[in-house]
PDB file of C-alpha atoms in Angstrom:
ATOM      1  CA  UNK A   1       5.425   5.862 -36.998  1.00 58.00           C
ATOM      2  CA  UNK A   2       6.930   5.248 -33.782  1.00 61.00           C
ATOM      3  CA  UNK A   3       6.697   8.710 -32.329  1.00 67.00           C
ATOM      4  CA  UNK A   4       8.665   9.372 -29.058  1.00 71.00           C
ATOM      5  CA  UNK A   5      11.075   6.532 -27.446  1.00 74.00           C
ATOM      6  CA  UNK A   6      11.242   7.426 -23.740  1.00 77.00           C
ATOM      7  CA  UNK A   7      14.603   5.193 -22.264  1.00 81.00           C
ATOM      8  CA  UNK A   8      14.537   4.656 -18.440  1.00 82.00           C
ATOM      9  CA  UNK A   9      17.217   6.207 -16.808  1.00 86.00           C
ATOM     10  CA  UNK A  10      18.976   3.150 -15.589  1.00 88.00           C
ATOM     11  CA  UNK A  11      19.110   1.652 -18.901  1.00 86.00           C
ATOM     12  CA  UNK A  12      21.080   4.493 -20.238  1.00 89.00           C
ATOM     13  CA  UNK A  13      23.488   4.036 -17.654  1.00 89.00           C
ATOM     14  CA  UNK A  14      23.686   0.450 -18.248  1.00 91.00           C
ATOM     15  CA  UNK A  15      24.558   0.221 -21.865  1.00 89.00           C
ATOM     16  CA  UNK A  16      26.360   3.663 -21.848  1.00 90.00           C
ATOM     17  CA  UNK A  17      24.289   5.527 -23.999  1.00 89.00           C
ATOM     18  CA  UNK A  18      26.319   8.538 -24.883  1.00 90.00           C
ATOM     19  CA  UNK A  19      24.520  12.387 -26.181  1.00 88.00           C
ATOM     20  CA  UNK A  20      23.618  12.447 -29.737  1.00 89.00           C
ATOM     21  CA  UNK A  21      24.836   8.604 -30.316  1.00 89.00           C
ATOM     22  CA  UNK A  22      22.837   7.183 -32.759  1.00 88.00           C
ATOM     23  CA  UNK A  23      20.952   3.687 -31.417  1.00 86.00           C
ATOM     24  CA  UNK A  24      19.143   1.487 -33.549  1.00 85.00           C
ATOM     25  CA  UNK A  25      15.936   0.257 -32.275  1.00 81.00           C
ATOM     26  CA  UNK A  26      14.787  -3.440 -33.307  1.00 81.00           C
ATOM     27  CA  UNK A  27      10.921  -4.606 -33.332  1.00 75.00           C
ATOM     28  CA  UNK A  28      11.021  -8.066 -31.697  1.00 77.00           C
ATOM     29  CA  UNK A  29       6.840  -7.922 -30.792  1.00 71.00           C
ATOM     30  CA  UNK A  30       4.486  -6.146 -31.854  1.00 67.00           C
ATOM     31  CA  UNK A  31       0.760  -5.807 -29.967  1.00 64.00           C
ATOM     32  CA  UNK A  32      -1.863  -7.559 -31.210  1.00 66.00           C
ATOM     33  CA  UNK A  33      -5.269  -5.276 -31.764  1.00 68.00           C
ATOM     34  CA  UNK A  34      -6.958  -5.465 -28.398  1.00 75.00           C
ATOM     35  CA  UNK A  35     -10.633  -6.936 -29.211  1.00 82.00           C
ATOM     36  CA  UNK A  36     -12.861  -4.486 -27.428  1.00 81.00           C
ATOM     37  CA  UNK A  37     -15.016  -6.699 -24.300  1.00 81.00           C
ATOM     38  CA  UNK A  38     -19.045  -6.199 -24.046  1.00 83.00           C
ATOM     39  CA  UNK A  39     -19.159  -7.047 -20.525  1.00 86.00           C
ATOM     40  CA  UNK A  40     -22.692  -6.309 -19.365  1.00 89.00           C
ATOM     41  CA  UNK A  41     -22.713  -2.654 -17.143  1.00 93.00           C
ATOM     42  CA  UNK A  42     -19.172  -1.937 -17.987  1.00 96.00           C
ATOM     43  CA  UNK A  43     -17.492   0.057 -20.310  1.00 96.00           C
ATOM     44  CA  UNK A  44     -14.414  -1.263 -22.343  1.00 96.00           C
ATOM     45  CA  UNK A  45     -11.586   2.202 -22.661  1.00 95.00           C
ATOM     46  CA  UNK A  46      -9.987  -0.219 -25.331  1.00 92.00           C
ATOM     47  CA  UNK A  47     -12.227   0.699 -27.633  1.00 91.00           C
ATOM     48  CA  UNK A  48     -10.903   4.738 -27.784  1.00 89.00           C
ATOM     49  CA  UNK A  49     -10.441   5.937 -31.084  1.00 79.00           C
ATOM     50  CA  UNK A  50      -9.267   9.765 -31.569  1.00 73.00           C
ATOM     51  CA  UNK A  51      -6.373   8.697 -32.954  1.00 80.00           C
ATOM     52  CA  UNK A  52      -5.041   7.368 -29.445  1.00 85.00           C
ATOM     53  CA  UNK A  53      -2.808   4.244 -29.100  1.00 86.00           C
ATOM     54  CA  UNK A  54      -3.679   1.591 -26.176  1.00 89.00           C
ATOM     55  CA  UNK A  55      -0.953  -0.211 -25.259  1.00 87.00           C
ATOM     56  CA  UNK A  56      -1.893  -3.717 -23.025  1.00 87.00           C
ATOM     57  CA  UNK A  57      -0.303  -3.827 -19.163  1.00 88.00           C
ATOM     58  CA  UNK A  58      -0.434  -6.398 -16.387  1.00 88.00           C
ATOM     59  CA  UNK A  59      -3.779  -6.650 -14.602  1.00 92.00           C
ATOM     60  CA  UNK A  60      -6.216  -5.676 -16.848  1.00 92.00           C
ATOM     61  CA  UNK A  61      -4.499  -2.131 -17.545  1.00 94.00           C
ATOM     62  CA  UNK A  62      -3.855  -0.234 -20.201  1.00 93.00           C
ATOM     63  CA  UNK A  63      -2.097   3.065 -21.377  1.00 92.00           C
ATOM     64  CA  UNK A  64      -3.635   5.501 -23.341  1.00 92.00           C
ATOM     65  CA  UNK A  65      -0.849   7.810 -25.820  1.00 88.00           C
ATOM     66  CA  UNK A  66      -1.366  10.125 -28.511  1.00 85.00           C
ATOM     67  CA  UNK A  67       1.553  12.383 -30.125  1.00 81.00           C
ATOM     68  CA  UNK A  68       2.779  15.220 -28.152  1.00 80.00           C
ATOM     69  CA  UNK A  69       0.590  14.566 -24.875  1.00 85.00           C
ATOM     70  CA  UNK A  70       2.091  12.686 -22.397  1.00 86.00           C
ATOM     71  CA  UNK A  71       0.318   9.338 -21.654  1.00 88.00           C
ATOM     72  CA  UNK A  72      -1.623   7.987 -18.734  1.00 92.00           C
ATOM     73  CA  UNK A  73      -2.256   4.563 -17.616  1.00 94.00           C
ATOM     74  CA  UNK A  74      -6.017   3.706 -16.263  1.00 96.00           C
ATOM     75  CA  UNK A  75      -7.831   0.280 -15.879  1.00 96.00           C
ATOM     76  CA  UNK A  76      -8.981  -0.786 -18.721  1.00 96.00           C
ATOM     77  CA  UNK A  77     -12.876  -2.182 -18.019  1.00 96.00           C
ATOM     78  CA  UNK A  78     -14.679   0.609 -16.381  1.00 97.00           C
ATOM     79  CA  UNK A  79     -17.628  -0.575 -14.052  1.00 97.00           C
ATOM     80  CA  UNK A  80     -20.768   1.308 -14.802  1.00 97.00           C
ATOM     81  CA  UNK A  81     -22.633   1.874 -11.016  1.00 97.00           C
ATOM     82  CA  UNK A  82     -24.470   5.022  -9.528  1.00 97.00           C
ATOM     83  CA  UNK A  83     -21.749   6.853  -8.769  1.00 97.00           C
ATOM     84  CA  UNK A  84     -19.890   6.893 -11.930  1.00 98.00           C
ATOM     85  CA  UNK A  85     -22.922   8.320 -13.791  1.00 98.00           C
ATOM     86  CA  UNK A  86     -23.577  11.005 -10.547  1.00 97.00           C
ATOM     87  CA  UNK A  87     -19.673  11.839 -11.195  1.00 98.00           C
ATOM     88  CA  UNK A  88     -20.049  12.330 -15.283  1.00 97.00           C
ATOM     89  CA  UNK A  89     -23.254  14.285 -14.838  1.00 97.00           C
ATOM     90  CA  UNK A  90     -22.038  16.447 -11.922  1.00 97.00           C
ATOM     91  CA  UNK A  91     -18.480  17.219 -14.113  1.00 97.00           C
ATOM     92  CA  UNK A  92     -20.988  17.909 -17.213  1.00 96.00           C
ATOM     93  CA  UNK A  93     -23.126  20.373 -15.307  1.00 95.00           C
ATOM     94  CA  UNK A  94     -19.918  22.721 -13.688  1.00 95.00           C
ATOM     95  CA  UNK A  95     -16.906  21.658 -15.474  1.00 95.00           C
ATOM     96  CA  UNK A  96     -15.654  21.262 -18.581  1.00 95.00           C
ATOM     97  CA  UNK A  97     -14.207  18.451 -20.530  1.00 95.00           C
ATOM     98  CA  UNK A  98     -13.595  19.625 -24.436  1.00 90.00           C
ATOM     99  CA  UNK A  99      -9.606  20.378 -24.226  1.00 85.00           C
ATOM    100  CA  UNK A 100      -9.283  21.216 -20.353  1.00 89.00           C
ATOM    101  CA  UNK A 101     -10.632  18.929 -17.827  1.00 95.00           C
ATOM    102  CA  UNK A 102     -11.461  20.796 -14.599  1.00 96.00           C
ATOM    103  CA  UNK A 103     -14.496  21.162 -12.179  1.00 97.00           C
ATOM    104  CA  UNK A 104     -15.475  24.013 -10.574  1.00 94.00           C
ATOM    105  CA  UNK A 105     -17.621  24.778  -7.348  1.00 93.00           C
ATOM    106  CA  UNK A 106     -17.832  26.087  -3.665  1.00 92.00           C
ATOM    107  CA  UNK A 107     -19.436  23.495  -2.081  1.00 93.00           C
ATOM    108  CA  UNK A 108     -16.357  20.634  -0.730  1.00 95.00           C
ATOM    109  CA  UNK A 109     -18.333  17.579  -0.537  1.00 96.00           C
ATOM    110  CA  UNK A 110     -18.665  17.772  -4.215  1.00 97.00           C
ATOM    111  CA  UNK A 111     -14.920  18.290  -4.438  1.00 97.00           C
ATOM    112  CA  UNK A 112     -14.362  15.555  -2.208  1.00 97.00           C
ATOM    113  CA  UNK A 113     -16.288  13.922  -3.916  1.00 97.00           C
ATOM    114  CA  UNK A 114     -14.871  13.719  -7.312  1.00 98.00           C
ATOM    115  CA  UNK A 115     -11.678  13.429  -6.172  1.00 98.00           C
ATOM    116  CA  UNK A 116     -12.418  10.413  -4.272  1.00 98.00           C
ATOM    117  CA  UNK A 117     -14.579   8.737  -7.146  1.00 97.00           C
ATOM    118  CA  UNK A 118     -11.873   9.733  -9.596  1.00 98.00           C
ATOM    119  CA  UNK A 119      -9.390   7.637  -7.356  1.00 97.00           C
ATOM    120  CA  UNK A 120     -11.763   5.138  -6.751  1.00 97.00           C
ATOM    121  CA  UNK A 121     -13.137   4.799 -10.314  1.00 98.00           C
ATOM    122  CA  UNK A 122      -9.796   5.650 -12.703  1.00 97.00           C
ATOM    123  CA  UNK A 123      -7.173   4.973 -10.053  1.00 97.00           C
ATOM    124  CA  UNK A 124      -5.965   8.476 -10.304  1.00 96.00           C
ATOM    125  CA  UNK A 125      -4.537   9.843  -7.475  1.00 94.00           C
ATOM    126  CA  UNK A 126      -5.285  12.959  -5.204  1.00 96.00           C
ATOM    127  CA  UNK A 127      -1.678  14.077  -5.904  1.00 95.00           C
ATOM    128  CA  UNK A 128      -2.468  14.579  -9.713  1.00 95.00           C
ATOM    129  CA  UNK A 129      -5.246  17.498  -9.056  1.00 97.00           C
ATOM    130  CA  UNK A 130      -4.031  20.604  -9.183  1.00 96.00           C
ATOM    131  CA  UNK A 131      -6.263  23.634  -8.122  1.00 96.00           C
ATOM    132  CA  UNK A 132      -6.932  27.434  -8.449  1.00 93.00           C
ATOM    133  CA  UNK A 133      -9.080  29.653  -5.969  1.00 91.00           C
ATOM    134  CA  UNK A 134     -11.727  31.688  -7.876  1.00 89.00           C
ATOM    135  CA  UNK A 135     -11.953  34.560  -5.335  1.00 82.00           C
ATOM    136  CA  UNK A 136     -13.677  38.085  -5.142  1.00 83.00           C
ATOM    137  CA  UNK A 137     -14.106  39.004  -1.988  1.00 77.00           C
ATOM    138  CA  UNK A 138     -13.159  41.965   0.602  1.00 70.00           C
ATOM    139  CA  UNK A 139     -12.075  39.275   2.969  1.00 75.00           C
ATOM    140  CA  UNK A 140      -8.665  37.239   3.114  1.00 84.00           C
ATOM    141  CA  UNK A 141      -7.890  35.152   0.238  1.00 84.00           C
ATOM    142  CA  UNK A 142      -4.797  33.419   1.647  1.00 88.00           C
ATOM    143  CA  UNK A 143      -7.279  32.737   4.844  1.00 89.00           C
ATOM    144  CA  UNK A 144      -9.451  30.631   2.290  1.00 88.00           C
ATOM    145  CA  UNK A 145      -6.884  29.355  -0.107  1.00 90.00           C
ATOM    146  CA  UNK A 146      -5.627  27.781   3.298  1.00 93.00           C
ATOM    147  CA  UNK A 147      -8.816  26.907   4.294  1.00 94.00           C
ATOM    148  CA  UNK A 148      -9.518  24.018   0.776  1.00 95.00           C
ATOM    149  CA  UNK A 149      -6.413  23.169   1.435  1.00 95.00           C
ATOM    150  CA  UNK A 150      -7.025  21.412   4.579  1.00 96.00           C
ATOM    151  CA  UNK A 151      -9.939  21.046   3.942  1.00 96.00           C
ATOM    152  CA  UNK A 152      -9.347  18.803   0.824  1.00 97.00           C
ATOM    153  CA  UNK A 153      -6.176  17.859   2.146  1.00 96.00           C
ATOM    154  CA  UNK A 154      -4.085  19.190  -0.566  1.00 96.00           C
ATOM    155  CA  UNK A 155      -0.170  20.074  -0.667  1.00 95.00           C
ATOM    156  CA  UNK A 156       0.693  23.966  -1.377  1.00 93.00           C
ATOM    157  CA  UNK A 157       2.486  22.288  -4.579  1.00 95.00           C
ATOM    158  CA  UNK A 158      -0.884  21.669  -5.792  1.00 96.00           C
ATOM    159  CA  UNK A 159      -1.870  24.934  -5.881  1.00 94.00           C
ATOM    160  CA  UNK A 160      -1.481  27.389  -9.113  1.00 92.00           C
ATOM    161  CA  UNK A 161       0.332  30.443  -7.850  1.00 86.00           C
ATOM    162  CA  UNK A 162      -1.762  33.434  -9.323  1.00 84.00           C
ATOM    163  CA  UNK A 163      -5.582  32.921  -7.603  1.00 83.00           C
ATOM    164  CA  UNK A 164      -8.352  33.938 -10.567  1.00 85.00           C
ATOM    165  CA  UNK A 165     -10.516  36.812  -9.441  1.00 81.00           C
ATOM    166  CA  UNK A 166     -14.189  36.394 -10.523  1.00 76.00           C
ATOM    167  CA  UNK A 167     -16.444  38.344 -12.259  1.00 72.00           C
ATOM    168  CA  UNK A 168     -19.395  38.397  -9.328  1.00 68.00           C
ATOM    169  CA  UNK A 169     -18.473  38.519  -5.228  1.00 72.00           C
ATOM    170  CA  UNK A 170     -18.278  35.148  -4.250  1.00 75.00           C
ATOM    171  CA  UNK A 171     -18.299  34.003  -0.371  1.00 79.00           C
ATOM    172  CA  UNK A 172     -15.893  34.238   2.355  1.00 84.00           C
ATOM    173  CA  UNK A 173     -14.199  31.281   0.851  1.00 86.00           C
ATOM    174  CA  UNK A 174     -14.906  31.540  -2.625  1.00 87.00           C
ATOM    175  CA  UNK A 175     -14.726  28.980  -5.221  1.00 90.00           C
ATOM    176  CA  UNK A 176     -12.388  26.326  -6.177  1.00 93.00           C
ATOM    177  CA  UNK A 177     -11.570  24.869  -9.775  1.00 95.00           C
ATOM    178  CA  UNK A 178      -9.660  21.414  -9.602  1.00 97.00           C
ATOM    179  CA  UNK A 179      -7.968  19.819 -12.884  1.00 97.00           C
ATOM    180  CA  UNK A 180      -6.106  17.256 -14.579  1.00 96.00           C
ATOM    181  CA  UNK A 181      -3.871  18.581 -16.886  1.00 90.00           C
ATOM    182  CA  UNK A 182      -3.690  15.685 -18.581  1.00 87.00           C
ATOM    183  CA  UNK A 183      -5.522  16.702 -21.553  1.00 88.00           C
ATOM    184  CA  UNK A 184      -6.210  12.850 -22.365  1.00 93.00           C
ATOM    185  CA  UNK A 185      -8.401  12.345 -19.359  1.00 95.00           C
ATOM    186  CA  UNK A 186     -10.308  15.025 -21.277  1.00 95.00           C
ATOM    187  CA  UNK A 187     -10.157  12.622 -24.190  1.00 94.00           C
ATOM    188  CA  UNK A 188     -10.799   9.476 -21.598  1.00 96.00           C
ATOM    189  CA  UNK A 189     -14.157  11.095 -19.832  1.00 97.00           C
ATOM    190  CA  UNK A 190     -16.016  12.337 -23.320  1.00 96.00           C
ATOM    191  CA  UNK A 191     -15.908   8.351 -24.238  1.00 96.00           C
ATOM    192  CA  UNK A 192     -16.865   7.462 -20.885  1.00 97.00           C
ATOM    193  CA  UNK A 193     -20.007   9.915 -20.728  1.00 97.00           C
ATOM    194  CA  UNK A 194     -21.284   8.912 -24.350  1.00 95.00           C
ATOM    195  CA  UNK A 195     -21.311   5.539 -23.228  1.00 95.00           C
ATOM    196  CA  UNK A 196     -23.356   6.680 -19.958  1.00 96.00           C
ATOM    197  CA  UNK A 197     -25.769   8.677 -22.392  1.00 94.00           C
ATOM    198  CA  UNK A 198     -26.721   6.014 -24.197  1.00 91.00           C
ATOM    199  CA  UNK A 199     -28.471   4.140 -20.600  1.00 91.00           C
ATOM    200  CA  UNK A 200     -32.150   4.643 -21.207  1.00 87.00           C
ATOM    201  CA  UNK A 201     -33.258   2.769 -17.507  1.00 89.00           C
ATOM    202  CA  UNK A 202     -35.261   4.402 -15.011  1.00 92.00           C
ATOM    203  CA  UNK A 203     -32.674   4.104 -11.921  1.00 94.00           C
ATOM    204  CA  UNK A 204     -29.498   5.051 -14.390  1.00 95.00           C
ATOM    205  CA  UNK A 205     -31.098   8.687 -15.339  1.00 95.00           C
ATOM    206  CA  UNK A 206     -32.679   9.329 -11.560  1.00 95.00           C
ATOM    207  CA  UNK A 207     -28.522   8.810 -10.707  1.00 96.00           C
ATOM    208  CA  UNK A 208     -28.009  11.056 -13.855  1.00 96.00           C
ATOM    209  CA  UNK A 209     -30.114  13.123 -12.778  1.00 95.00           C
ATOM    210  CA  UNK A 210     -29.154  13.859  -9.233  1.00 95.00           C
ATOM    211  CA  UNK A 211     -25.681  14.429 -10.400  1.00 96.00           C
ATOM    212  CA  UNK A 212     -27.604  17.482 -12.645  1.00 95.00           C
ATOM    213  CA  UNK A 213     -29.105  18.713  -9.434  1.00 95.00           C
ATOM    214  CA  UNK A 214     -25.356  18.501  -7.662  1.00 94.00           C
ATOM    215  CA  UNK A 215     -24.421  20.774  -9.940  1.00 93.00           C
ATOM    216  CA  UNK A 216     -27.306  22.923 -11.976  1.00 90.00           C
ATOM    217  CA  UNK A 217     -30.300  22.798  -9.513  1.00 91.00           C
ATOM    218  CA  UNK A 218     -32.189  24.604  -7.019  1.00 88.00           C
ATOM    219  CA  UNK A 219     -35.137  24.022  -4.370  1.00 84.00           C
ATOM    220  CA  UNK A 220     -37.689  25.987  -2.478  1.00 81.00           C
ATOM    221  CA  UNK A 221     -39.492  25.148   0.803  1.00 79.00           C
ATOM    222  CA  UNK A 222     -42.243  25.691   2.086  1.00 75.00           C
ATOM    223  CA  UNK A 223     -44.249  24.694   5.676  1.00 72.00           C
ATOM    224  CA  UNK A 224     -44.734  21.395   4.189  1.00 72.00           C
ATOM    225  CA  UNK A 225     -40.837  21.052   3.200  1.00 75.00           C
ATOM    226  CA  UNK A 226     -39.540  20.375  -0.130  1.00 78.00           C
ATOM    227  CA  UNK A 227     -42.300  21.721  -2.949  1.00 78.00           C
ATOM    228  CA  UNK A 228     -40.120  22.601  -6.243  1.00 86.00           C
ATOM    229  CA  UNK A 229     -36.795  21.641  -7.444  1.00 92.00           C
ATOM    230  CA  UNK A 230     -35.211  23.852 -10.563  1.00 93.00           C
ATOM    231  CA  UNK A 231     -32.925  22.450 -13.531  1.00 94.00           C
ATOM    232  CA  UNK A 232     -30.991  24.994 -15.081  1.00 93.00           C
ATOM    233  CA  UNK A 233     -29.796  24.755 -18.518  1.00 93.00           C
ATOM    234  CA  UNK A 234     -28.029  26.031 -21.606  1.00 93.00           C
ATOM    235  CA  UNK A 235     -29.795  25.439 -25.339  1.00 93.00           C
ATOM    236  CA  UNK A 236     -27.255  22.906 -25.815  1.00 92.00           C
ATOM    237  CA  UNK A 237     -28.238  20.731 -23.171  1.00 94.00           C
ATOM    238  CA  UNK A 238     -32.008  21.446 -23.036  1.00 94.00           C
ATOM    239  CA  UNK A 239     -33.072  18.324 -25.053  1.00 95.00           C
ATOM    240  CA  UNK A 240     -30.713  15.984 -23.162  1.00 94.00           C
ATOM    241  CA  UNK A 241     -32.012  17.171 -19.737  1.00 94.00           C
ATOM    242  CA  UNK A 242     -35.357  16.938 -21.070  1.00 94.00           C
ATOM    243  CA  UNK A 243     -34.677  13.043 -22.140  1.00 94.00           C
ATOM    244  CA  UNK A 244     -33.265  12.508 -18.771  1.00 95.00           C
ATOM    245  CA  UNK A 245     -36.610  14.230 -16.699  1.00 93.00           C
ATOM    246  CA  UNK A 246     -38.656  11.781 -18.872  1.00 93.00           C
ATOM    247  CA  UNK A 247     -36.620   8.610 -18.651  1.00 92.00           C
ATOM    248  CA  UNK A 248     -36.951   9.359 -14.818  1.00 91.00           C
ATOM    249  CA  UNK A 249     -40.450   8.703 -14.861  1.00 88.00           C
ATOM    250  CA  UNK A 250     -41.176  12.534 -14.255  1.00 89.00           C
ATOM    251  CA  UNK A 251     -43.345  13.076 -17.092  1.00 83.00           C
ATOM    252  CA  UNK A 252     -46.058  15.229 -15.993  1.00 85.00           C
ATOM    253  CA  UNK A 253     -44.428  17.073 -13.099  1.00 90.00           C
ATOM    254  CA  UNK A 254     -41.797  19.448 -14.530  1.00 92.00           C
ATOM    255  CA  UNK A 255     -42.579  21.996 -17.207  1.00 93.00           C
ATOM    256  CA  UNK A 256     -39.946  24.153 -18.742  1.00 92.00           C
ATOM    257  CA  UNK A 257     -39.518  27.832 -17.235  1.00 89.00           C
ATOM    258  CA  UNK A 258     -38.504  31.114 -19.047  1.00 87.00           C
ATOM    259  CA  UNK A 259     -36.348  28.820 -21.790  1.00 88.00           C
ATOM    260  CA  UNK A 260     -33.837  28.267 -19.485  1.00 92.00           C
ATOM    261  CA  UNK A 261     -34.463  25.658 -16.840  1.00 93.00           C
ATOM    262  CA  UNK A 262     -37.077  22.833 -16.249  1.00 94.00           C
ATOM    263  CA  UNK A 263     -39.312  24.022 -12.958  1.00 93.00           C
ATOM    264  CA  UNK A 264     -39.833  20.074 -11.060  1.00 91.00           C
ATOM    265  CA  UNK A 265     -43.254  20.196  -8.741  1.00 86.00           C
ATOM    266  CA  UNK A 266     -46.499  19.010  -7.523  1.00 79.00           C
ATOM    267  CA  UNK A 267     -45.392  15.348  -5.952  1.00 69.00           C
ATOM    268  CA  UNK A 268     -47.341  16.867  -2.926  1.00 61.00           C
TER     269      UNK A 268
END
């Protein structure tokens, strides 16, 4: 019931631990059930289910395990501000979070972005990303694989070796897709975004909603600037955007738009 024991190194060395010895293991402590905190505007990642095991570390951390995916170690009280639910929303709108965990786009501020936040937020580092250049493009790809990687100050380690050629041309520098491929940060952010679904305030969906824009939306100018913003959706997500649109105190200024995205105008 135990699953995997993982021995340090140095222990092994220490007591001699031979190849196929047999070594009895003895419980001396066992962890108590962590009660799950309802600290106002934060979110407790105690209370995970999905058959995942959270084990209690020093300062208010604790590591997530399930069988046959290797662990990760995260604070355990998440603080629930604008930028986390920008972050969830933007991953939501142009990544994907079901098995995978990866986000996708050309634009790096938004990379920078959710790296940053992710370090900020989860206290995972840079050096965990790893990334793949979507390219199609007559132009050079090593020239703009070289140029995110200064850019977001990546190693060439980092990097997945073949480059992913997309379907439609993309720009001179084409697109990049960062991941984790720690599938339980997968596991880690579907908890932490049904928590953030659940905020029904004004301010919490306008955040939601600009991280929907980041990612999904368009606008149009005109002499007199800014005059319509678009919201792009699949059938999945209609209702939810719609929820958010109304929560935001928008009711009477967007109207839905060839079943496919939510047309936002007339503030002028």
């Amino acid at each position: 019931i135990w699953g995997k024991f993982h021995i340090p190194k140095d222990v092994v060395e220490i007591l001699s631990i031979k190849d196929h010895e047999i070594v009895t293991f003895e419980i001396v402590k066992s962890e108590k059930v962590l009660e799950i905190e309802n600290r106002r505007g934060t979110i407790d990642l105690a209370g995970l289910n999905d058959n995942a095991t959270i084990l209690l570390r020093k300062n208010n951390y604790i590591t997530i395990h399930q069988m046959s995916k290797i662990s990760i170690t995260l604070p355990r009280i998440i603080k629930i501000t604008p930028e986390l639910i920008k972050l969830c929303y933007l991953i939501h709108g142009d990544g994907h979070y079901q098995n995978k965990f990866y986000f996708v786009n050309k634009d790096v501020g938004l990379h920078k972005f959710v790296i940053e936040q992710f370090s900020e937020i989860f206290k995972i580092p840079k050096e965990i990303w790893r990334a793949r250049l979507l390219y199609n493009n007559v132009a050079d790809e090593e020239k703009a694989k070289t140029s995110w990687k200064y850019a977001l100050d990546l190693e060439d380690k980092q990097f997945y070796p073949k480059i992913s050629r997309c379907v439609l041309n993309t720009s001179e520098y084409g697109n990049l897709r960062i991941a984790i491929d720690k599938t339980i940060v997968s596991l880690v952010f579907r908890y932490v975004f049904e928590k953030l679904q659940s905020l029904d305030g004004e301010k919490s969906n306008l955040w939601a909603l600009n991280g929907l824009l980041c990612a999904e939306g368009g606008a149009r100018k005109n002499k007199q600037g800014l005059h319509k913003i678009t919201l792009s959706f699949s059938q999945k997500e209609k209702e939810m955007f719609r929820e958010i649109l109304e929560r935001s105190s928008l009711h009477g200024l967007y109207k839905e738009s060839q079943n496919s995205r939510f047309t936002i105008e007339g503030w002028l």
